[in-house]
mmCIF file of C-alpha atoms in Angstrom:
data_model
loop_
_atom_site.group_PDB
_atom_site.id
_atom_site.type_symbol
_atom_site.label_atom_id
_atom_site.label_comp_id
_atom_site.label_asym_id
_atom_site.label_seq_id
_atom_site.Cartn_x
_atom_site.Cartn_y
_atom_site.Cartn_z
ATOM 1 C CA UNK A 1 15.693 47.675 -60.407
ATOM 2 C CA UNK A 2 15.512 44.033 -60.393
ATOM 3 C CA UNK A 3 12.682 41.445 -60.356
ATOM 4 C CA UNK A 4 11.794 38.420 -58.359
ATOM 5 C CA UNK A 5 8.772 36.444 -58.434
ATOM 6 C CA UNK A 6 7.824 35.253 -55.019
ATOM 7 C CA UNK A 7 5.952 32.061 -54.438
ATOM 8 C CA UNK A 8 4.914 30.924 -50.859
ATOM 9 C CA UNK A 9 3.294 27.451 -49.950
ATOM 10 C CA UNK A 10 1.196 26.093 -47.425
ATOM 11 C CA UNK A 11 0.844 27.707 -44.339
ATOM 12 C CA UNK A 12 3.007 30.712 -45.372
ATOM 13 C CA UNK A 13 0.249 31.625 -47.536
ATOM 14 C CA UNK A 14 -2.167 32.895 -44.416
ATOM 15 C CA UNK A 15 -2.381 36.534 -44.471
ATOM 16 C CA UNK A 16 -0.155 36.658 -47.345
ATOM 17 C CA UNK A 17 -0.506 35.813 -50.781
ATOM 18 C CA UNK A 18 0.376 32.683 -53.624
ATOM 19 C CA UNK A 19 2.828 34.582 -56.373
ATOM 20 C CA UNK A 20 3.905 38.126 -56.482
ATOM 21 C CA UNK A 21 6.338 39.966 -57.792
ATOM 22 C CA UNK A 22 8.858 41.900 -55.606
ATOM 23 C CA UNK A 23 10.996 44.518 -57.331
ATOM 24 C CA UNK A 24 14.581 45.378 -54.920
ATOM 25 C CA UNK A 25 17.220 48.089 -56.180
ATOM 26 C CA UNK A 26 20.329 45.693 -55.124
ATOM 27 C CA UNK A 27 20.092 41.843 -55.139
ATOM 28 C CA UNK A 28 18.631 40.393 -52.014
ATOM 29 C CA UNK A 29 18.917 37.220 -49.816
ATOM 30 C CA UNK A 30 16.281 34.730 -49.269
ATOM 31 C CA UNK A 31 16.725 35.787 -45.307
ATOM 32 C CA UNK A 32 16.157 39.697 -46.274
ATOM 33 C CA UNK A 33 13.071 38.767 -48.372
ATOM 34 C CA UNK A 34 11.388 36.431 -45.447
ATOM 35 C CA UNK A 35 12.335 39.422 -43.350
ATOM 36 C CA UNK A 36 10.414 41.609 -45.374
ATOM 37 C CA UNK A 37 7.472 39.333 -45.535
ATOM 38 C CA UNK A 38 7.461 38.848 -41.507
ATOM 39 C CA UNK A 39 8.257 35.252 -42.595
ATOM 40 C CA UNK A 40 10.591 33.655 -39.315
ATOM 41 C CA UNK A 41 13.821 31.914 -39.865
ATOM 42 C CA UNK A 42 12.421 28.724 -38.541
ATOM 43 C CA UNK A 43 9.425 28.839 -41.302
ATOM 44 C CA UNK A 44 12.261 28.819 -43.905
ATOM 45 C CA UNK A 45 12.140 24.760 -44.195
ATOM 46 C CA UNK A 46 12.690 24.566 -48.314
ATOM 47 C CA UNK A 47 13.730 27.514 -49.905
ATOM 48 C CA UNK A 48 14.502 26.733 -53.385
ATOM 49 C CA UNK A 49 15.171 29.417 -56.421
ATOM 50 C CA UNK A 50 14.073 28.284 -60.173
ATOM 51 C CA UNK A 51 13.333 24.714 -58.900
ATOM 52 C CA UNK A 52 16.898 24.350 -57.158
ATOM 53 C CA UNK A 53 17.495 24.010 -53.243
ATOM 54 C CA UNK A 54 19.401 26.948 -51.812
ATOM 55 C CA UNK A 55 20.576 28.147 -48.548
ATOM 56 C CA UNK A 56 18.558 31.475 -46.740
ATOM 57 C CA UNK A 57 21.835 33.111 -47.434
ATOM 58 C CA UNK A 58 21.469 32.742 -51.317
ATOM 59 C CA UNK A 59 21.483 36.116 -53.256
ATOM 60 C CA UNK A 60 18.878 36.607 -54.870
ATOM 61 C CA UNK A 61 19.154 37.538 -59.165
ATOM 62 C CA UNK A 62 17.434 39.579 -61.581
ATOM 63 C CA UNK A 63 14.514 37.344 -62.763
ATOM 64 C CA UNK A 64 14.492 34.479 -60.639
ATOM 65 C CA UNK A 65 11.023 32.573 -58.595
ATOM 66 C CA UNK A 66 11.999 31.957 -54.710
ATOM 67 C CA UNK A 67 9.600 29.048 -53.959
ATOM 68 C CA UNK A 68 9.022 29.013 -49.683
ATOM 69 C CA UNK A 69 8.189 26.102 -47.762
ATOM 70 C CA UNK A 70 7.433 25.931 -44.109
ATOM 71 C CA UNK A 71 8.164 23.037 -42.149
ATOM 72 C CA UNK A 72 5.669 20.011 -42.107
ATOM 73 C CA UNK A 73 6.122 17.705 -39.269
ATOM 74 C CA UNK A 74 2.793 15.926 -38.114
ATOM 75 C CA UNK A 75 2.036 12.370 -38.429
ATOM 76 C CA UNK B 1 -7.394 -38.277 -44.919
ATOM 77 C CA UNK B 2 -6.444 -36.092 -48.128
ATOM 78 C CA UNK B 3 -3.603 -33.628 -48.408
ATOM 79 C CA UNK B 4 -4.083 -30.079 -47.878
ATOM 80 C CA UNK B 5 -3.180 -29.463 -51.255
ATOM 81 C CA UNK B 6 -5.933 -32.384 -52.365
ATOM 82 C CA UNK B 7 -8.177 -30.231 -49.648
ATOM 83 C CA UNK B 8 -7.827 -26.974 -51.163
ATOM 84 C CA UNK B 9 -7.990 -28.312 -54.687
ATOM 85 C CA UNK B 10 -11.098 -29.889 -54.195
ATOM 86 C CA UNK B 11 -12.998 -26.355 -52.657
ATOM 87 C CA UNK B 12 -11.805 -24.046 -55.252
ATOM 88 C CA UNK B 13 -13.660 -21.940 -56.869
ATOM 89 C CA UNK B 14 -12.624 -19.691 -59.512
ATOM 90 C CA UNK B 15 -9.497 -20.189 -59.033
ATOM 91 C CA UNK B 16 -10.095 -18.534 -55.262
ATOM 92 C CA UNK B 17 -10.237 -20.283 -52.024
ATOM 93 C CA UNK B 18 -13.087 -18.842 -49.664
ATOM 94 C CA UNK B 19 -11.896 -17.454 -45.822
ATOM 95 C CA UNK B 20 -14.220 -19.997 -44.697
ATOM 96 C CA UNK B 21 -11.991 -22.631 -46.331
ATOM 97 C CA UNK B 22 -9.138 -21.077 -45.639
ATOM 98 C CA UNK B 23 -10.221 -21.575 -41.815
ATOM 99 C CA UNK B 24 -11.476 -24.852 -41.939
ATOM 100 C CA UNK B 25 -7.933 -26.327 -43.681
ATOM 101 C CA UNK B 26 -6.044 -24.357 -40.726
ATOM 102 C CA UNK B 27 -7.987 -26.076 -38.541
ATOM 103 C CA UNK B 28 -8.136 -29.360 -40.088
ATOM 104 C CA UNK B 29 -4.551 -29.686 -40.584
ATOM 105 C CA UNK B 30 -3.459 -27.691 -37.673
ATOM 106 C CA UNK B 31 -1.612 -24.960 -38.953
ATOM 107 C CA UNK B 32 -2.622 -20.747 -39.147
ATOM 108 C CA UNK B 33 -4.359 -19.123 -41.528
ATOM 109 C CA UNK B 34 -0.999 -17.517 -42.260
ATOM 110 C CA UNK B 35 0.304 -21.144 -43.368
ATOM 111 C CA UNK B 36 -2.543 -21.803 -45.333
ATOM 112 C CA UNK B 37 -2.663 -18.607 -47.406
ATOM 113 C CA UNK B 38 1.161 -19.168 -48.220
ATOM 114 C CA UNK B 39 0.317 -22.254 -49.541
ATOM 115 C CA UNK B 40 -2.836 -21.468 -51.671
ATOM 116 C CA UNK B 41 -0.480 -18.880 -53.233
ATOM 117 C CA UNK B 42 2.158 -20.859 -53.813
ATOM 118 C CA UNK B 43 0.095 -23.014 -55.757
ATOM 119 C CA UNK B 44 -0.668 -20.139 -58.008
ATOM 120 C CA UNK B 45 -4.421 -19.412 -56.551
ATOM 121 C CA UNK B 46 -6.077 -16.160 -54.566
ATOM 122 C CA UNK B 47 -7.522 -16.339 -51.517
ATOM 123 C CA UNK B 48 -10.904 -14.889 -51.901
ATOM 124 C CA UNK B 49 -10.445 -11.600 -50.086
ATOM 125 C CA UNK B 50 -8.102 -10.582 -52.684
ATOM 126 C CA UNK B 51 -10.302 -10.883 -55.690
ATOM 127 C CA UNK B 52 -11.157 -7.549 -56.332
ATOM 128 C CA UNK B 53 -6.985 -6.311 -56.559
ATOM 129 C CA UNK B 54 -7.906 -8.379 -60.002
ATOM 130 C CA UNK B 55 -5.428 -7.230 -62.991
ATOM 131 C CA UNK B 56 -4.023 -4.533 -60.732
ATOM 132 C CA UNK B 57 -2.132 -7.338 -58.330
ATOM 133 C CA UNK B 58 -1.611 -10.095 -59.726
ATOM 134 C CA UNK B 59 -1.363 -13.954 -58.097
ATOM 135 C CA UNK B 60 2.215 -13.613 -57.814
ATOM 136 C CA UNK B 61 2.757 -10.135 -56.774
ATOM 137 C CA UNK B 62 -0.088 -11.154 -54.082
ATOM 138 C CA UNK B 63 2.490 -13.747 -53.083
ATOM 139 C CA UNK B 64 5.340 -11.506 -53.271
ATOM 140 C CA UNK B 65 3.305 -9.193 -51.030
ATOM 141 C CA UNK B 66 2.096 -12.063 -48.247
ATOM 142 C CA UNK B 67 6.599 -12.225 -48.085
ATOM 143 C CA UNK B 68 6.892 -9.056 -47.827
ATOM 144 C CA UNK B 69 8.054 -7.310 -43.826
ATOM 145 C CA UNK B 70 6.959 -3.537 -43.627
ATOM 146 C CA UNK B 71 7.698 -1.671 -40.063
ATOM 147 C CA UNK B 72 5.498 1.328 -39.228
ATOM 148 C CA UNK B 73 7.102 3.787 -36.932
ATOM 149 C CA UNK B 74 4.274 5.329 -35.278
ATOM 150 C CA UNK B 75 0.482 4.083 -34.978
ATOM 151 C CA UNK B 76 -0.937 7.569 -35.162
ATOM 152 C CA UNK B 77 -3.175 9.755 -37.730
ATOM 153 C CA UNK B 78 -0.256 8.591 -40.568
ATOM 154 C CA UNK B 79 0.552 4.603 -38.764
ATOM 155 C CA UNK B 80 -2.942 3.615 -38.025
ATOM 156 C CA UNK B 81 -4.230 4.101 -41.826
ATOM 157 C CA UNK B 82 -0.990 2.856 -43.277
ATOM 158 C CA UNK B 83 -1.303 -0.719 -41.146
ATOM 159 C CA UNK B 84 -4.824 -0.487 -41.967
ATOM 160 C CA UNK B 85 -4.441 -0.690 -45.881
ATOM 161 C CA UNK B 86 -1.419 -3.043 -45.949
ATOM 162 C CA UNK B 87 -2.980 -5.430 -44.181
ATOM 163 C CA UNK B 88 -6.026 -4.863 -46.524
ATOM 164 C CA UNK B 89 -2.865 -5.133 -49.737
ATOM 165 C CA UNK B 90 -2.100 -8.389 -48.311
ATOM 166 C CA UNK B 91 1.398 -7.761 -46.402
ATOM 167 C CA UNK B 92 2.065 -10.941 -44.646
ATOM 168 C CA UNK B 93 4.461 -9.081 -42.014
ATOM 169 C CA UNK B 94 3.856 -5.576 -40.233
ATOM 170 C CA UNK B 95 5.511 -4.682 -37.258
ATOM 171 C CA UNK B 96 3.997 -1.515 -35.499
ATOM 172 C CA UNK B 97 6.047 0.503 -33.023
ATOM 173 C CA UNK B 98 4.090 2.950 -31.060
ATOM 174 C CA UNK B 99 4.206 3.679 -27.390
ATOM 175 C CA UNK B 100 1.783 6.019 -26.844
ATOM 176 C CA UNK B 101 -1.719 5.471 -25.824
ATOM 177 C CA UNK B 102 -4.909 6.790 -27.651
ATOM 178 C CA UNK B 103 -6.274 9.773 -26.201
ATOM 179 C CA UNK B 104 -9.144 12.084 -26.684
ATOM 180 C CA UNK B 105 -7.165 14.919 -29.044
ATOM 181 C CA UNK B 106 -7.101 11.474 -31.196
ATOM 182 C CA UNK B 107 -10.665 11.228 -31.823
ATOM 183 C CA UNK B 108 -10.176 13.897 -34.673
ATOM 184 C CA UNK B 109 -8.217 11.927 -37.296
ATOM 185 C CA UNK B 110 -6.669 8.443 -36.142
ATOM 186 C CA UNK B 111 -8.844 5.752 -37.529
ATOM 187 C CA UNK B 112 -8.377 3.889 -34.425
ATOM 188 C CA UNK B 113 -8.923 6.318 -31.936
ATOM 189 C CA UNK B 114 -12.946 5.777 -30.830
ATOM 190 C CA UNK B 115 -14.763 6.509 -27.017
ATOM 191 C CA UNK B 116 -13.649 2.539 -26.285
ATOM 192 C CA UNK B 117 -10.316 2.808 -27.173
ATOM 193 C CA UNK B 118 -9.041 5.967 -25.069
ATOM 194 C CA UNK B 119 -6.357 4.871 -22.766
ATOM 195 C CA UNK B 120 -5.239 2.019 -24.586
ATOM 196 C CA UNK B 121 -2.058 0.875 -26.102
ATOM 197 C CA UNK B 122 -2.192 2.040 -30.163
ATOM 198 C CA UNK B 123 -0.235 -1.149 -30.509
ATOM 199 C CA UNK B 124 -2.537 -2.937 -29.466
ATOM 200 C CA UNK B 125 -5.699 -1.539 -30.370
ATOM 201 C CA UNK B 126 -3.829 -1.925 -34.274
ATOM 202 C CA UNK B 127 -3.195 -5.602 -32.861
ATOM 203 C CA UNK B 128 -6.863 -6.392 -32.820
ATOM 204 C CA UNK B 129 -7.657 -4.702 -36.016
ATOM 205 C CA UNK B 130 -5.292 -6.535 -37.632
ATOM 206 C CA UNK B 131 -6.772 -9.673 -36.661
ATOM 207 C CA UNK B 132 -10.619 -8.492 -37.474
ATOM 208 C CA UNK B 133 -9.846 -7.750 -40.980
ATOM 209 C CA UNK B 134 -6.990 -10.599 -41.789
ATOM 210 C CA UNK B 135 -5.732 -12.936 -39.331
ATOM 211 C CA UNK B 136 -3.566 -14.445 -41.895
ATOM 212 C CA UNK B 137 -1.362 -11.243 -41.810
ATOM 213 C CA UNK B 138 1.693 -11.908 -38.769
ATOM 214 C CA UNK B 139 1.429 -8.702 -36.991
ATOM 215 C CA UNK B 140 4.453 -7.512 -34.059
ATOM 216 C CA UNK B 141 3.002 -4.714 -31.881
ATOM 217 C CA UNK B 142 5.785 -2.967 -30.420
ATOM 218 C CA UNK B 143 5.409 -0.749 -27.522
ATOM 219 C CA UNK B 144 8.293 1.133 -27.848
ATOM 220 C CA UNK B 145 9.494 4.695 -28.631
ATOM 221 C CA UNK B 146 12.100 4.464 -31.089
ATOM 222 C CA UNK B 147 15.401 5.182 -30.303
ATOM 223 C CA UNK B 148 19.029 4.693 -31.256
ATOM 224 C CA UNK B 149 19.327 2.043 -28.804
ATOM 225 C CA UNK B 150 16.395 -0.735 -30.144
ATOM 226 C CA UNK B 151 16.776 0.569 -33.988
ATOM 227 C CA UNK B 152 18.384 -1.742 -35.317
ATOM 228 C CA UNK B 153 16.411 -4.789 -33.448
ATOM 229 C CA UNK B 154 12.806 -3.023 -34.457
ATOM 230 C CA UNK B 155 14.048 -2.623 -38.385
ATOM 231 C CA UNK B 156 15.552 -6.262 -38.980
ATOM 232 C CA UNK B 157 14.300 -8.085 -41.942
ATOM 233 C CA UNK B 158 12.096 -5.092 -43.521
ATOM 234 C CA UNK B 159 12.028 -4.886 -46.296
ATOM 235 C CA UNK B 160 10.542 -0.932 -45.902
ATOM 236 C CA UNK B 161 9.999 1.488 -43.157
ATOM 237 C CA UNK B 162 7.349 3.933 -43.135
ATOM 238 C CA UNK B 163 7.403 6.980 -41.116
ATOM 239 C CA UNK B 164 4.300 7.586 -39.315
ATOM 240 C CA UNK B 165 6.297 9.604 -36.663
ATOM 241 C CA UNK B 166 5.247 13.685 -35.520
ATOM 242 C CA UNK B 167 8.675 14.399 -34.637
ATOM 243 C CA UNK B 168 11.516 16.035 -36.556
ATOM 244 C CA UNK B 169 14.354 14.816 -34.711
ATOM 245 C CA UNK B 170 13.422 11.142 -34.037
ATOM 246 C CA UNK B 171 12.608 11.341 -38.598
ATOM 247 C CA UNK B 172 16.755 12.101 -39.002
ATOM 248 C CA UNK B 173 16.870 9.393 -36.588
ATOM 249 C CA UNK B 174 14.848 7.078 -38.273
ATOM 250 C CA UNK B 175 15.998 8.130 -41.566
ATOM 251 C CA UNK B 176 20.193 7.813 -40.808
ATOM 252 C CA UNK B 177 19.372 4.373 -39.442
ATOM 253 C CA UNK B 178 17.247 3.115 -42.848
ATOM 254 C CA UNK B 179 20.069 4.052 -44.363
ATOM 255 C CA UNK B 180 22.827 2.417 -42.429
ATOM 256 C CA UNK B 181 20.624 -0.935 -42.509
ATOM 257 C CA UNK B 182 19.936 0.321 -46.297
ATOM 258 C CA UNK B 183 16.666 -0.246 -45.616
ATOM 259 C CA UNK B 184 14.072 1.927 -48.484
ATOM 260 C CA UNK B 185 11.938 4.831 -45.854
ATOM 261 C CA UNK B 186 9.000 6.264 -47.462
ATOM 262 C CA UNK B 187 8.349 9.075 -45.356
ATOM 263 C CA UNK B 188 5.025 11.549 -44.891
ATOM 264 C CA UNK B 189 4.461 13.994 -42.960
ATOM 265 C CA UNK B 190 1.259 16.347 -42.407
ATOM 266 C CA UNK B 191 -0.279 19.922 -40.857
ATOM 267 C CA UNK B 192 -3.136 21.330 -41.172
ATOM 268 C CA UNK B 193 -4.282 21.524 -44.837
ATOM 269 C CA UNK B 194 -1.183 20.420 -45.790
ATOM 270 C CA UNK B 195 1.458 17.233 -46.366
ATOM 271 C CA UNK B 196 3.915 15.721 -47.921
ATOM 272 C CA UNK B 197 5.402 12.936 -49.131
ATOM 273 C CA UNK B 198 9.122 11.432 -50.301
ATOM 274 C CA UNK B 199 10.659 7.913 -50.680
ATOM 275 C CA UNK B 200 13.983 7.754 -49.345
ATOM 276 C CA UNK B 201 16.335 4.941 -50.722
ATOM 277 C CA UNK B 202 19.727 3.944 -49.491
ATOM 278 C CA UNK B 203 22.209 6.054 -50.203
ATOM 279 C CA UNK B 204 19.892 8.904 -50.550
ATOM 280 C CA UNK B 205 19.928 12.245 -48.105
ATOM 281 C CA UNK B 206 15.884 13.006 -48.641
ATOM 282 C CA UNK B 207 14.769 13.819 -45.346
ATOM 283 C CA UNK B 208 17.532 15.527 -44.224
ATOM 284 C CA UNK B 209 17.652 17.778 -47.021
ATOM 285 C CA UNK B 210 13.987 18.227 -46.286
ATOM 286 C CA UNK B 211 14.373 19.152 -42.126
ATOM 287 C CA UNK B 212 18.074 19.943 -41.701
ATOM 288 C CA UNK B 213 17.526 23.455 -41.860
ATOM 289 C CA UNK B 214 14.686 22.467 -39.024
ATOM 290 C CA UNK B 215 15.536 24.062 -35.294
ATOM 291 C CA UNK B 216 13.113 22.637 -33.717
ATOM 292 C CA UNK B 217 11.360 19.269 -33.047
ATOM 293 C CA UNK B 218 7.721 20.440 -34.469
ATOM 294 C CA UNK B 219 6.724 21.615 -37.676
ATOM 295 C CA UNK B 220 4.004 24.366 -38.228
ATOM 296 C CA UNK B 221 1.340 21.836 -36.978
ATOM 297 C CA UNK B 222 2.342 22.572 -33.293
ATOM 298 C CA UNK B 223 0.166 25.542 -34.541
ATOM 299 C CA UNK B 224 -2.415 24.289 -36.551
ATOM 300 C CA UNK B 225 -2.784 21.116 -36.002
ATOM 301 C CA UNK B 226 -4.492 18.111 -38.489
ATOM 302 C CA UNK B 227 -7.783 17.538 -39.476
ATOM 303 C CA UNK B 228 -9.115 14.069 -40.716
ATOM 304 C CA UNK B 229 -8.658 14.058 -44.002
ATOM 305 C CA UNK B 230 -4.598 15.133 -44.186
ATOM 306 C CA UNK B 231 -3.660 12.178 -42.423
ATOM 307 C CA UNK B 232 -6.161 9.783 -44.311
ATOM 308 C CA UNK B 233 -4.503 11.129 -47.993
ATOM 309 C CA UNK B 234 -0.797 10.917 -47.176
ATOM 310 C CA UNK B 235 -1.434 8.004 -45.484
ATOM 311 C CA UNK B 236 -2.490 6.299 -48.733
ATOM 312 C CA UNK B 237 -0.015 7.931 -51.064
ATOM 313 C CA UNK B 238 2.540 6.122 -48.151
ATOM 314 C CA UNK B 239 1.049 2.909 -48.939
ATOM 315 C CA UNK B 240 1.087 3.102 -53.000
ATOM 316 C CA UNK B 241 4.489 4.074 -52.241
ATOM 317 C CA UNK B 242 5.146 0.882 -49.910
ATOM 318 C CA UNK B 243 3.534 -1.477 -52.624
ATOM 319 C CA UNK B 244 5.065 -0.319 -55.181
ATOM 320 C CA UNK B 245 8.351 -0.786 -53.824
ATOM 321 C CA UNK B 246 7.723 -4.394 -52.838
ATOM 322 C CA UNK B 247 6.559 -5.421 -56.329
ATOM 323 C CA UNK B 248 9.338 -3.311 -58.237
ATOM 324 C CA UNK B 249 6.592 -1.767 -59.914
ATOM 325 C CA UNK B 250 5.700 1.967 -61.113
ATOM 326 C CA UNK B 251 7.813 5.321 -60.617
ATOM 327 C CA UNK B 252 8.554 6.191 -57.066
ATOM 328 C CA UNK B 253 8.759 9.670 -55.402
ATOM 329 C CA UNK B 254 12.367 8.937 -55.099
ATOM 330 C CA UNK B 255 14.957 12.470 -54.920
ATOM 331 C CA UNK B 256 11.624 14.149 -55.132
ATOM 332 C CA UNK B 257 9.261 15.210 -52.606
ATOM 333 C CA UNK B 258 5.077 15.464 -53.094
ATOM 334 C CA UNK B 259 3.594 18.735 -51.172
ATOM 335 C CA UNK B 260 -0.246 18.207 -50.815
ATOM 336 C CA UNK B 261 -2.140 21.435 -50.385
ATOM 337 C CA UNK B 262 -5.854 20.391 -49.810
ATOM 338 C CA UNK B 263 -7.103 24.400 -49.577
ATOM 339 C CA UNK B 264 -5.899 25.424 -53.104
ATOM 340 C CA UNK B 265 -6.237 21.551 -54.183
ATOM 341 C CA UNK B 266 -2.660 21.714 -55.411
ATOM 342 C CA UNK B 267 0.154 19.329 -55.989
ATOM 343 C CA UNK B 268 3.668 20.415 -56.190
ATOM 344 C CA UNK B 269 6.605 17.967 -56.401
ATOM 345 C CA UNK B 270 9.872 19.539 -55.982
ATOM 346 C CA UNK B 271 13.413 17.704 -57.026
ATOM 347 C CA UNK B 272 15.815 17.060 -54.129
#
């Protein structure tokens, strides 16, 4: 089993949560994780992994924090 | 009759010359307020108004300021209190583009949407505001939408852009032509609880690394919307952003973008 800690911002966080930790028996992508949180590919604006900006079709490792970002685009 | 310089001499006070004075010499020697102010700073002294910037601006950044060209794209919840507080700051140029007119959704969060200004231009409703709080400021309404096509001619001579825009695709826009002119964009955006913020220098890729992945035009606030205090706060981050890259001063949000979350009262700043 592997580990990732989860962290969702903004309006991603509405009926959701802040941080948790998802456990996954093989290595995920971003997409499959957003999938699994009923998160739509067009809410994926910034999806970075330990502080670095990756694709959606990033695979996800043993230990590392997927920070989500939804697009923000009023003025 | 004495010189203006013998004129202004003779009234100050404090080192400061008063509005009042400040009119009377434009009137007395025929020339704008704008002309007079340039010259009361270039002889190393404040027009009164600016007083209370004390140690934080000094004389000479106040005259590097009043030299200064800033064009606001958009005169909306973001434009209208950006214009507001550099011509408060003491920016002797703003051009405003903006070709919508203020109606009653407005009356939430733009600062100069009120019951007597629905249906007018936001140019120039921004236009006489301007003028009420510093006529010395030279202000270019533009009632545009920006485009490809008058880009270039809106942009020329800034020496910063600011993105006051609600679109996604018209931001790449803006931001690919900043860079091409290599002008510095410090862009903010906003929704709901939530904004951001990122200064975008030439040669830099900021907002496209920041809406790329974006399929359509609208961000999450096509659902829920902005109150008035989201525009009012990245709004004025914006501004510290725009002074501090006209004076050379301070660190800038540069390769780095500010997310606001007014909710959880949280600040995140991610690397780009």
């Amino acid at each position: 089993m592997m580990k990732v800690t989860v962290k969702l911002f903004a309006t991603l966080r509405h009926n959701r949560f802040k941080v948790a930790e998802h456990e996954y028996s093989a290595a995920p992508t971003i997409l499959a994780v957003a999938e699994e949180l009923a998160i739509p590919r067009e809410e994926l604006a910034l999806t970075m992994v330990n502080g670095i900006l990756v694709s959606v079709e990033h695979v996800l490792q043993d230990g590392d924090t997927l920070s989500i970002f939804p697009p923000v685009g009023g003025g | 009759m004495a010189s203006l310089s013998e004129f202004l001499l003779s009234r100050l006070e404090d080192e400061m010359i008063s509005w009042q004075v400040q009119q009377e010499a434009a009137n007395r020697f025929k020339l704008t307020t704008s002309q007079i102010e340039e010259e009361i700073l270039n002889a190393g002294f404040l027009p009164a108004r600016y007083q209370r910037n004390c140690k934080t601006i000094s004389v000479a950044e106040q005259q590097l300021l009043f030299r200064s060209r800033v064009t606001v794209i958009g005169c909306g919840g973001l434009g209208g209190y950006v214009l507001e507080e550099l011509a408060r700051l003491g920016v002797g140029q703003l051009v405003a583009v903006d070709h919508d007119v203020f109606e009653e959704h407005n009356l939430n969060r733009q600062l100069l949407a009120t019951i007597s200004t629905l249906g007018r231009f936001k140019a120039d409703v921004v236009a006489e505001r301007i003028a009420s709080i510093n006529p010395a400021v030279e202000f270019v309404p533009i009632k545009e939408a920006f485009a490809r096509e008058n880009s270039e001619r809106l942009l020329a001579g800034s020496q910063v852009v600011v993105d006051g825009l609600d679109t996604i695709g018209t931001r790449l826009l803006l931001s690919s032509v900043c860079r091409e002119l290599a002008i510095p964009l410090v862009h903010g955006a906003i929704c709901g609880w939530f904004g951001q913020v990122a200064t975008q220098f030439p040669g830099e890729d900021t907002l496209e690394k920041l809406y790329l992945r974006c399929t359509e035009d609208r961000g999450m606030e096509k659902i829920y919307g902005n109150p008035s205090f989201t525009p009012a706060t990245v709004a004025s981050l914006q501004t510290a952003e725009v002074c501090k890259i006209l004076l050379g001063r301070g660190s800038l949000l540069r390769k780095r973008v500010l997310c606001l979350n007014l909710l959880a009262m949280e600040l995140d700043e991610l690397q780009l």
